[in-house]
Amino acid sequence: MTAQDAQDTQDAQDNASVAAEVFHRYGVDFADARRASGWTNATWLGGGIAVRVAGASGSEDLRREARLAAVLPPETGYPRVLDTGTTRGFQWMATAEIAAASLDDAWPDLTWDQRIEATRRLWARARAVHRVDPAVAAPLARPRNPFYAQTPREAEAGLLRLHAAGVLTDAELNRLLPALDRHWAALPHAAPVLNHGDFSPVNALWDGKDVVSLLDFEFAVVAPVQLDLNELVKLAYAPPAPGASPTGADAAGRRRLQEAVTALARPLLRTAAEVDLLLGHAIQLETWGLERELAKPGREAFREWEPYRMLAEWARTDGGHYAPLLNALGHL
């Protein structure tokens, strides 16, 4: 076992111990709690409450999120915060449990009609977040979102590392860098809004009929709305898994989902500058994701991974996998 493995094991044990203490405060036996998904925090559900514990000691994300939750509009569906605290260096938050499942877990079993409606409802909850006064949100949000660069040099450095590692070719690098330049040129003129920052079905709850909650605002940041919009677009336009080629009803359903997302995106992609903001955020997110995956075993299979396939396609063709959207909106 490596030193990092040993630390991860210890953190997991500490997380469970802290969560058990919090459940005890509410008279809930931790043995009856069930573990929920999540990769930056550990979450357990049971007895009508949800307890999240920071994945590592010293993190301030949950305290920040609790303060931000107080200014989120009801339309967000954020659960009622019961309490927050720090135990043995680990921040935790207790909220009222919402009787619903992760939209990501439910997604494979939904019909295409349900997926399309869920996507519309999910975006409606995000749009409620975007209406929060950015001046009020800024002191409560993260100073930066780790998935995105703060400067042009930082964004460029990520692509240069992928190039130096032999992941991106000269030609791919030389196509992606100008796209980032256009993004940074557009950024100073863009109106800031409060973004969820990790907008995804993973962070939403589905009760069988509706998306009832948008959760986990630890990466919320004030930035152009195209940061969240990219995740919506990706939901419909990301490439299918390697070897998968939707046919018949699935192909038709995917086209309908794309049409619905195109209609939702249209008001926020009216200008070339707004498209540049979308693509710049998209390239940065996939660069972050690809570098994260390359740090794990099995890196020789990187060409099959979604982040690489998206970056490579943007480097090969205008718009990449988003080309059908941009064509529909008259930008290609």
Coordinates of N, CA and C in Angstrom, one line a residue, residues 136 156 174 200 203 213 223 253 277 321:
V136 N -24.2 39.5 -4.5 CA -24.5 38.8 -3.3 C -23.8 37.5 -3.3
E156 N -3.4 27.4 -21.1 CA -2.4 27.0 -22.1 C -1.5 25.9 -21.5
N174 N -2.1 23.0 -32.0 CA -2.2 24.3 -32.7 C -3.6 24.7 -33.1
S200 N -24.6 18.7 -13.4 CA -24.7 17.3 -14.0 C -25.9 16.6 -13.3
N203 N -25.6 15.5 -9.7 CA -25.9 16.4 -8.6 C -27.3 16.9 -8.6
S213 N -34.5 18.5 -7.0 CA -33.5 19.2 -6.3 C -32.2 19.3 -7.1
A223 N -19.2 33.4 -12.8 CA -18.5 33.3 -14.1 C -19.6 33.4 -15.2
G253 N -34.3 9.1 -30.2 CA -34.4 9.8 -28.9 C -33.2 10.7 -28.7
L277 N -17.0 31.5 -25.6 CA -17.0 31.3 -24.1 C -17.4 29.8 -23.9
H321 N -17.7 17.8 -31.5 CA -18.9 17.1 -31.3 C -20.1 18.1 -31.1

